[in-house]
Amino acid sequence: METKKLLVRLQRQRGAIGGDDFPIYQSLIGYSLFLLLCHYELRGEPARLKDIYVELERSQGGVRRLVKTLELDGWIELVADGDDRRSRLVKSTSKLQRAISRFVESVYLAV
């Protein structure tokens, strides 16, 4: 299934996620960031921190705090981009990859 169609399904499943199984921290920014990280993971591309700020269209301060929390809680790692040392990449940990897999599976089962 194409990524855009899957993301529409993910968006419809918003009420299906919560608790500690998914890193949404009961906030709209958290939910939006989780969906964006799903998008990048499914495309097999690393997310650049700069792109996350632009794509979410949310408060940079709020996004920055959430990214830091995700990193501290072991969901992501921030790593230097090999091509541009000023740029940081958001790398999914195995913990986040498992959560994304569970979430995507629940969306497929719901359809």
mmCIF file of N, CA and C in Angstrom:
data_model
loop_
_atom_site.group_PDB
_atom_site.id
_atom_site.type_symbol
_atom_site.label_atom_id
_atom_site.label_comp_id
_atom_site.label_asym_id
_atom_site.label_seq_id
_atom_site.Cartn_x
_atom_site.Cartn_y
_atom_site.Cartn_z
ATOM 1 N N MET A 1 0.853 -1.191 0.000
ATOM 2 C CA MET A 1 0.000 0.000 0.000
ATOM 3 C C MET A 1 0.885 1.236 0.000
ATOM 4 N N GLU A 2 0.466 2.200 -0.718
ATOM 5 C CA GLU A 2 1.230 3.433 -0.830
ATOM 6 C C GLU A 2 1.188 4.211 0.493
ATOM 7 N N THR A 3 2.272 4.904 0.772
ATOM 8 C CA THR A 3 2.448 5.577 2.056
ATOM 9 C C THR A 3 1.343 6.594 2.336
ATOM 10 N N LYS A 4 0.949 7.387 1.355
ATOM 11 C CA LYS A 4 -0.072 8.413 1.591
ATOM 12 C C LYS A 4 -1.398 7.797 2.029
ATOM 13 N N LYS A 5 -1.793 6.704 1.399
ATOM 14 C CA LYS A 5 -3.047 6.045 1.773
ATOM 15 C C LYS A 5 -2.967 5.509 3.199
ATOM 16 N N LEU A 6 -1.815 4.957 3.535
ATOM 17 C CA LEU A 6 -1.641 4.436 4.884
ATOM 18 C C LEU A 6 -1.719 5.561 5.902
ATOM 19 N N LEU A 7 -1.126 6.703 5.598
ATOM 20 C CA LEU A 7 -1.149 7.817 6.536
ATOM 21 C C LEU A 7 -2.568 8.354 6.741
ATOM 22 N N VAL A 8 -3.389 8.307 5.702
ATOM 23 C CA VAL A 8 -4.788 8.705 5.866
ATOM 24 C C VAL A 8 -5.467 7.754 6.840
ATOM 25 N N ARG A 9 -5.192 6.468 6.705
ATOM 26 C CA ARG A 9 -5.748 5.493 7.645
ATOM 27 C C ARG A 9 -5.223 5.737 9.055
ATOM 28 N N LEU A 10 -3.957 6.041 9.161
ATOM 29 C CA LEU A 10 -3.378 6.325 10.473
ATOM 30 C C LEU A 10 -4.069 7.524 11.109
ATOM 31 N N GLN A 11 -4.323 8.533 10.303
ATOM 32 C CA GLN A 11 -4.977 9.740 10.808
ATOM 33 C C GLN A 11 -6.369 9.412 11.351
ATOM 34 N N ARG A 12 -7.064 8.513 10.697
ATOM 35 C CA ARG A 12 -8.410 8.126 11.140
ATOM 36 C C ARG A 12 -8.371 7.318 12.426
ATOM 37 N N GLN A 13 -7.252 6.706 12.709
ATOM 38 C CA GLN A 13 -7.118 5.851 13.882
ATOM 39 C C GLN A 13 -6.686 6.629 15.120
ATOM 40 N N ARG A 14 -6.701 7.919 15.075
ATOM 41 C CA ARG A 14 -6.169 8.744 16.154
ATOM 42 C C ARG A 14 -6.665 8.315 17.532
ATOM 43 N N GLY A 15 -7.925 7.998 17.633
ATOM 44 C CA GLY A 15 -8.476 7.610 18.924
ATOM 45 C C GLY A 15 -7.994 6.247 19.391
ATOM 46 N N ALA A 16 -7.383 5.481 18.513
ATOM 47 C CA ALA A 16 -6.974 4.116 18.854
ATOM 48 C C ALA A 16 -5.628 4.053 19.556
ATOM 49 N N ILE A 17 -4.915 5.168 19.605
ATOM 50 C CA ILE A 17 -3.609 5.103 20.248
ATOM 51 C C ILE A 17 -3.619 5.913 21.530
ATOM 52 N N GLY A 18 -2.831 5.464 22.452
ATOM 53 C CA GLY A 18 -2.742 6.160 23.720
ATOM 54 C C GLY A 18 -1.920 5.344 24.696
ATOM 55 N N GLY A 19 -1.805 5.829 25.902
ATOM 56 C CA GLY A 19 -1.052 5.116 26.918
ATOM 57 C C GLY A 19 0.436 5.146 26.635
ATOM 58 N N ASP A 20 1.132 4.187 27.210
ATOM 59 C CA ASP A 20 2.583 4.134 27.085
ATOM 60 C C ASP A 20 3.049 3.344 25.869
ATOM 61 N N ASP A 21 2.115 2.751 25.123
ATOM 62 C CA ASP A 21 2.490 1.951 23.963
ATOM 63 C C ASP A 21 3.026 2.788 22.814
ATOM 64 N N PHE A 22 2.578 4.031 22.740
ATOM 65 C CA PHE A 22 2.974 4.916 21.661
ATOM 66 C C PHE A 22 3.413 6.260 22.247
ATOM 67 N N PRO A 23 4.455 6.847 21.688
ATOM 68 C CA PRO A 23 5.006 8.080 22.267
ATOM 69 C C PRO A 23 4.264 9.339 21.830
ATOM 70 N N ILE A 24 3.015 9.474 22.256
ATOM 71 C CA ILE A 24 2.273 10.666 21.854
ATOM 72 C C ILE A 24 2.128 11.658 23.002
ATOM 73 N N TYR A 25 2.384 11.215 24.230
ATOM 74 C CA TYR A 25 2.372 12.081 25.412
ATOM 75 C C TYR A 25 1.075 12.880 25.530
ATOM 76 N N GLN A 26 -0.009 12.276 25.069
ATOM 77 C CA GLN A 26 -1.348 12.863 25.191
ATOM 78 C C GLN A 26 -1.406 14.305 24.713
ATOM 79 N N SER A 27 -0.732 14.573 23.597
ATOM 80 C CA SER A 27 -0.761 15.929 23.044
ATOM 81 C C SER A 27 -0.898 15.868 21.532
ATOM 82 N N LEU A 28 -1.443 16.920 20.966
ATOM 83 C CA LEU A 28 -1.587 16.987 19.518
ATOM 84 C C LEU A 28 -0.218 17.023 18.839
ATOM 85 N N ILE A 29 0.725 17.733 19.433
ATOM 86 C CA ILE A 29 2.080 17.758 18.868
ATOM 87 C C ILE A 29 2.676 16.350 18.911
ATOM 88 N N GLY A 30 2.477 15.656 20.009
ATOM 89 C CA GLY A 30 2.995 14.292 20.130
ATOM 90 C C GLY A 30 2.389 13.363 19.100
ATOM 91 N N TYR A 31 1.073 13.473 18.902
ATOM 92 C CA TYR A 31 0.402 12.645 17.907
ATOM 93 C C TYR A 31 0.903 12.970 16.505
ATOM 94 N N SER A 32 1.010 14.264 16.197
ATOM 95 C CA SER A 32 1.483 14.689 14.876
ATOM 96 C C SER A 32 2.907 14.217 14.621
ATOM 97 N N LEU A 33 3.745 14.332 15.627
ATOM 98 C CA LEU A 33 5.135 13.895 15.480
ATOM 99 C C LEU A 33 5.209 12.384 15.294
ATOM 100 N N PHE A 34 4.402 11.631 16.031
ATOM 101 C CA PHE A 34 4.393 10.176 15.871
ATOM 102 C C PHE A 34 4.001 9.798 14.441
ATOM 103 N N LEU A 35 2.957 10.432 13.896
ATOM 104 C CA LEU A 35 2.550 10.139 12.519
ATOM 105 C C LEU A 35 3.645 10.514 11.521
ATOM 106 N N LEU A 36 4.312 11.628 11.756
ATOM 107 C CA LEU A 36 5.388 12.038 10.863
ATOM 108 C C LEU A 36 6.550 11.047 10.921
ATOM 109 N N LEU A 37 6.880 10.585 12.126
ATOM 110 C CA LEU A 37 7.946 9.587 12.248
ATOM 111 C C LEU A 37 7.536 8.273 11.601
ATOM 112 N N CYS A 38 6.253 7.920 11.684
ATOM 113 C CA CYS A 38 5.742 6.741 10.967
ATOM 114 C C CYS A 38 5.985 6.907 9.473
ATOM 115 N N HIS A 39 5.664 8.076 8.971
ATOM 116 C CA HIS A 39 5.836 8.369 7.544
ATOM 117 C C HIS A 39 7.290 8.162 7.110
ATOM 118 N N TYR A 40 8.211 8.748 7.845
ATOM 119 C CA TYR A 40 9.621 8.603 7.495
ATOM 120 C C TYR A 40 10.080 7.151 7.617
ATOM 121 N N GLU A 41 9.632 6.469 8.648
ATOM 122 C CA GLU A 41 10.030 5.073 8.864
ATOM 123 C C GLU A 41 9.529 4.192 7.718
ATOM 124 N N LEU A 42 8.296 4.402 7.306
ATOM 125 C CA LEU A 42 7.723 3.595 6.226
ATOM 126 C C LEU A 42 8.383 3.883 4.880
ATOM 127 N N ARG A 43 8.873 5.103 4.714
ATOM 128 C CA ARG A 43 9.599 5.447 3.492
ATOM 129 C C ARG A 43 11.046 4.984 3.542
ATOM 130 N N GLY A 44 11.506 4.591 4.723
ATOM 131 C CA GLY A 44 12.889 4.138 4.864
ATOM 132 C C GLY A 44 13.897 5.274 4.813
ATOM 133 N N GLU A 45 13.471 6.468 5.183
ATOM 134 C CA GLU A 45 14.339 7.639 5.157
ATOM 135 C C GLU A 45 14.513 8.190 6.568
ATOM 136 N N PRO A 46 15.681 8.730 6.851
ATOM 137 C CA PRO A 46 15.833 9.400 8.144
ATOM 138 C C PRO A 46 15.160 10.768 8.097
ATOM 139 N N ALA A 47 14.625 11.186 9.208
ATOM 140 C CA ALA A 47 14.010 12.508 9.291
ATOM 141 C C ALA A 47 15.067 13.511 9.746
ATOM 142 N N ARG A 48 15.153 14.619 9.046
ATOM 143 C CA ARG A 48 16.034 15.688 9.510
ATOM 144 C C ARG A 48 15.266 16.524 10.508
ATOM 145 N N LEU A 49 15.911 16.904 11.578
ATOM 146 C CA LEU A 49 15.267 17.687 12.629
ATOM 147 C C LEU A 49 14.669 18.965 12.050
ATOM 148 N N LYS A 50 15.396 19.598 11.152
ATOM 149 C CA LYS A 50 14.935 20.829 10.515
ATOM 150 C C LYS A 50 13.623 20.583 9.761
ATOM 151 N N ASP A 51 13.526 19.450 9.069
ATOM 152 C CA ASP A 51 12.312 19.128 8.321
ATOM 153 C C ASP A 51 11.128 18.879 9.252
ATOM 154 N N ILE A 52 11.384 18.287 10.394
ATOM 155 C CA ILE A 52 10.320 18.038 11.359
ATOM 156 C C ILE A 52 9.711 19.360 11.825
ATOM 157 N N TYR A 53 10.549 20.333 12.139
ATOM 158 C CA TYR A 53 10.046 21.640 12.564
ATOM 159 C C TYR A 53 9.156 22.256 11.478
ATOM 160 N N VAL A 54 9.590 22.156 10.233
ATOM 161 C CA VAL A 54 8.854 22.758 9.123
ATOM 162 C C VAL A 54 7.556 21.996 8.840
ATOM 163 N N GLU A 55 7.633 20.677 8.784
ATOM 164 C CA GLU A 55 6.473 19.876 8.400
ATOM 165 C C GLU A 55 5.368 19.860 9.449
ATOM 166 N N LEU A 56 5.718 19.928 10.717
ATOM 167 C CA LEU A 56 4.691 19.874 11.754
ATOM 168 C C LEU A 56 3.894 21.160 11.870
ATOM 169 N N GLU A 57 4.496 22.276 11.489
ATOM 170 C CA GLU A 57 3.836 23.579 11.591
ATOM 171 C C GLU A 57 3.267 23.812 12.989
ATOM 172 N N ARG A 58 4.038 23.471 13.971
ATOM 173 C CA ARG A 58 3.663 23.674 15.378
ATOM 174 C C ARG A 58 4.741 24.545 16.024
ATOM 175 N N SER A 59 4.527 24.909 17.257
ATOM 176 C CA SER A 59 5.498 25.696 18.001
ATOM 177 C C SER A 59 6.849 24.984 18.041
ATOM 178 N N GLN A 60 7.901 25.678 17.584
ATOM 179 C CA GLN A 60 9.228 25.059 17.605
ATOM 180 C C GLN A 60 9.643 24.694 19.016
ATOM 181 N N GLY A 61 9.296 25.511 19.980
ATOM 182 C CA GLY A 61 9.635 25.211 21.366
ATOM 183 C C GLY A 61 8.957 23.930 21.835
ATOM 184 N N GLY A 62 7.670 23.787 21.490
ATOM 185 C CA GLY A 62 6.936 22.588 21.870
ATOM 186 C C GLY A 62 7.494 21.354 21.199
ATOM 187 N N VAL A 63 7.821 21.470 19.925
ATOM 188 C CA VAL A 63 8.391 20.339 19.190
ATOM 189 C C VAL A 63 9.762 20.001 19.759
ATOM 190 N N ARG A 64 10.571 21.011 20.045
ATOM 191 C CA ARG A 64 11.911 20.792 20.589
ATOM 192 C C ARG A 64 11.847 20.044 21.925
ATOM 193 N N ARG A 65 10.924 20.460 22.793
ATOM 194 C CA ARG A 65 10.768 19.774 24.091
ATOM 195 C C ARG A 65 10.328 18.330 23.903
ATOM 196 N N LEU A 66 9.410 18.113 22.980
ATOM 197 C CA LEU A 66 8.927 16.755 22.740
ATOM 198 C C LEU A 66 10.030 15.870 22.156
ATOM 199 N N VAL A 67 10.808 16.407 21.227
ATOM 200 C CA VAL A 67 11.914 15.643 20.646
ATOM 201 C C VAL A 67 12.910 15.265 21.747
ATOM 202 N N LYS A 68 13.200 16.194 22.628
ATOM 203 C CA LYS A 68 14.117 15.912 23.742
ATOM 204 C C LYS A 68 13.545 14.819 24.646
ATOM 205 N N THR A 69 12.242 14.889 24.919
ATOM 206 C CA THR A 69 11.594 13.866 25.744
ATOM 207 C C THR A 69 11.640 12.505 25.063
ATOM 208 N N LEU A 70 11.376 12.480 23.752
ATOM 209 C CA LEU A 70 11.460 11.218 23.011
ATOM 210 C C LEU A 70 12.857 10.621 23.099
ATOM 211 N N GLU A 71 13.857 11.486 23.010
ATOM 212 C CA GLU A 71 15.241 11.016 23.092
ATOM 213 C C GLU A 71 15.544 10.485 24.496
ATOM 214 N N LEU A 72 15.147 11.209 25.507
ATOM 215 C CA LEU A 72 15.407 10.777 26.888
ATOM 216 C C LEU A 72 14.677 9.483 27.232
ATOM 217 N N ASP A 73 13.490 9.281 26.653
ATOM 218 C CA ASP A 73 12.708 8.077 26.921
ATOM 219 C C ASP A 73 13.093 6.896 26.029
ATOM 220 N N GLY A 74 14.083 7.096 25.159
ATOM 221 C CA GLY A 74 14.606 5.987 24.358
ATOM 222 C C GLY A 74 13.836 5.659 23.091
ATOM 223 N N TRP A 75 13.010 6.585 22.613
ATOM 224 C CA TRP A 75 12.250 6.349 21.384
ATOM 225 C C TRP A 75 13.068 6.702 20.141
ATOM 226 N N ILE A 76 13.906 7.730 20.255
ATOM 227 C CA ILE A 76 14.700 8.201 19.117
ATOM 228 C C ILE A 76 16.128 8.495 19.565
ATOM 229 N N GLU A 77 16.988 8.649 18.571
ATOM 230 C CA GLU A 77 18.353 9.131 18.790
ATOM 231 C C GLU A 77 18.576 10.284 17.823
ATOM 232 N N LEU A 78 19.234 11.325 18.282
ATOM 233 C CA LEU A 78 19.629 12.415 17.398
ATOM 234 C C LEU A 78 21.081 12.191 17.017
ATOM 235 N N VAL A 79 21.330 12.126 15.725
ATOM 236 C CA VAL A 79 22.683 11.860 15.229
ATOM 237 C C VAL A 79 23.051 12.928 14.203
ATOM 238 N N ALA A 80 24.347 13.170 14.076
ATOM 239 C CA ALA A 80 24.825 14.140 13.095
ATOM 240 C C ALA A 80 24.649 13.574 11.693
ATOM 241 N N ASP A 81 24.257 14.439 10.771
ATOM 242 C CA ASP A 81 24.140 14.056 9.367
ATOM 243 C C ASP A 81 25.553 14.002 8.795
ATOM 244 N N GLY A 82 25.887 12.908 8.145
ATOM 245 C CA GLY A 82 27.231 12.746 7.588
ATOM 246 C C GLY A 82 27.555 13.767 6.521
ATOM 247 N N ASP A 83 26.539 14.238 5.796
ATOM 248 C CA ASP A 83 26.765 15.191 4.707
ATOM 249 C C ASP A 83 26.883 16.631 5.202
ATOM 250 N N ASP A 84 26.168 16.964 6.256
ATOM 251 C CA ASP A 84 26.143 18.323 6.777
ATOM 252 C C ASP A 84 26.227 18.256 8.298
ATOM 253 N N ARG A 85 27.368 18.585 8.841
ATOM 254 C CA ARG A 85 27.579 18.444 10.285
ATOM 255 C C ARG A 85 26.675 19.346 11.113
ATOM 256 N N ARG A 86 26.124 20.385 10.499
ATOM 257 C CA ARG A 86 25.215 21.266 11.236
ATOM 258 C C ARG A 86 23.823 20.658 11.367
ATOM 259 N N SER A 87 23.502 19.716 10.492
ATOM 260 C CA SER A 87 22.177 19.119 10.456
ATOM 261 C C SER A 87 22.129 17.873 11.343
ATOM 262 N N ARG A 88 20.994 17.675 12.008
ATOM 263 C CA ARG A 88 20.807 16.504 12.872
ATOM 264 C C ARG A 88 19.711 15.631 12.286
ATOM 265 N N LEU A 89 19.926 14.323 12.359
ATOM 266 C CA LEU A 89 18.937 13.355 11.904
ATOM 267 C C LEU A 89 18.250 12.732 13.107
ATOM 268 N N VAL A 90 16.984 12.423 12.949
ATOM 269 C CA VAL A 90 16.221 11.744 13.984
ATOM 270 C C VAL A 90 16.181 10.273 13.593
ATOM 271 N N LYS A 91 16.835 9.457 14.380
ATOM 272 C CA LYS A 91 16.921 8.025 14.092
ATOM 273 C C LYS A 91 15.999 7.266 15.043
ATOM 274 N N SER A 92 15.133 6.430 14.482
ATOM 275 C CA SER A 92 14.224 5.615 15.296
ATOM 276 C C SER A 92 15.004 4.520 16.003
ATOM 277 N N THR A 93 14.718 4.322 17.273
ATOM 278 C CA THR A 93 15.297 3.193 17.991
ATOM 279 C C THR A 93 14.420 1.970 17.741
ATOM 280 N N SER A 94 14.888 0.823 18.157
ATOM 281 C CA SER A 94 14.089 -0.395 17.988
ATOM 282 C C SER A 94 12.776 -0.285 18.760
ATOM 283 N N LYS A 95 12.780 0.440 19.853
ATOM 284 C CA LYS A 95 11.563 0.656 20.642
ATOM 285 C C LYS A 95 10.507 1.376 19.805
ATOM 286 N N LEU A 96 10.905 2.433 19.101
ATOM 287 C CA LEU A 96 9.970 3.161 18.257
ATOM 288 C C LEU A 96 9.575 2.326 17.048
ATOM 289 N N GLN A 97 10.508 1.602 16.469
ATOM 290 C CA GLN A 97 10.198 0.760 15.320
ATOM 291 C C GLN A 97 9.152 -0.292 15.667
ATOM 292 N N ARG A 98 9.240 -0.874 16.856
ATOM 293 C CA ARG A 98 8.232 -1.852 17.291
ATOM 294 C C ARG A 98 6.874 -1.178 17.475
ATOM 295 N N ALA A 99 6.863 0.026 18.055
ATOM 296 C CA ALA A 99 5.609 0.752 18.252
ATOM 297 C C ALA A 99 4.962 1.091 16.909
ATOM 298 N N ILE A 100 5.765 1.514 15.957
ATOM 299 C CA ILE A 100 5.241 1.830 14.630
ATOM 300 C C ILE A 100 4.669 0.576 13.987
ATOM 301 N N SER A 101 5.364 -0.533 14.099
ATOM 302 C CA SER A 101 4.871 -1.793 13.532
ATOM 303 C C SER A 101 3.535 -2.190 14.151
ATOM 304 N N ARG A 102 3.427 -2.078 15.485
ATOM 305 C CA ARG A 102 2.157 -2.407 16.156
ATOM 306 C C ARG A 102 1.040 -1.488 15.693
ATOM 307 N N PHE A 103 1.362 -0.216 15.568
ATOM 308 C CA PHE A 103 0.362 0.758 15.159
ATOM 309 C C PHE A 103 -0.105 0.502 13.733
ATOM 310 N N VAL A 104 0.822 0.297 12.828
ATOM 311 C CA VAL A 104 0.471 0.036 11.432
ATOM 312 C C VAL A 104 -0.348 -1.255 11.340
ATOM 313 N N GLU A 105 0.043 -2.267 12.078
ATOM 314 C CA GLU A 105 -0.699 -3.533 12.081
ATOM 315 C C GLU A 105 -2.123 -3.306 12.580
ATOM 316 N N SER A 106 -2.294 -2.507 13.607
ATOM 317 C CA SER A 106 -3.639 -2.248 14.134
ATOM 318 C C SER A 106 -4.489 -1.494 13.122
ATOM 319 N N VAL A 107 -3.867 -0.644 12.314
ATOM 320 C CA VAL A 107 -4.606 0.083 11.290
ATOM 321 C C VAL A 107 -5.059 -0.875 10.204
ATOM 322 N N TYR A 108 -4.178 -1.776 9.780
ATOM 323 C CA TYR A 108 -4.551 -2.751 8.746
ATOM 324 C C TYR A 108 -5.659 -3.665 9.253
ATOM 325 N N LEU A 109 -5.609 -4.072 10.500
ATOM 326 C CA LEU A 109 -6.625 -4.967 11.053
ATOM 327 C C LEU A 109 -7.968 -4.279 11.201
ATOM 328 N N ALA A 110 -7.941 -2.956 11.380
ATOM 329 C CA ALA A 110 -9.176 -2.199 11.574
ATOM 330 C C ALA A 110 -9.932 -1.968 10.271
ATOM 331 N N VAL A 111 -9.254 -2.176 9.154
ATOM 332 C CA VAL A 111 -9.897 -1.900 7.848
ATOM 333 C C VAL A 111 -10.539 -3.132 7.302
#
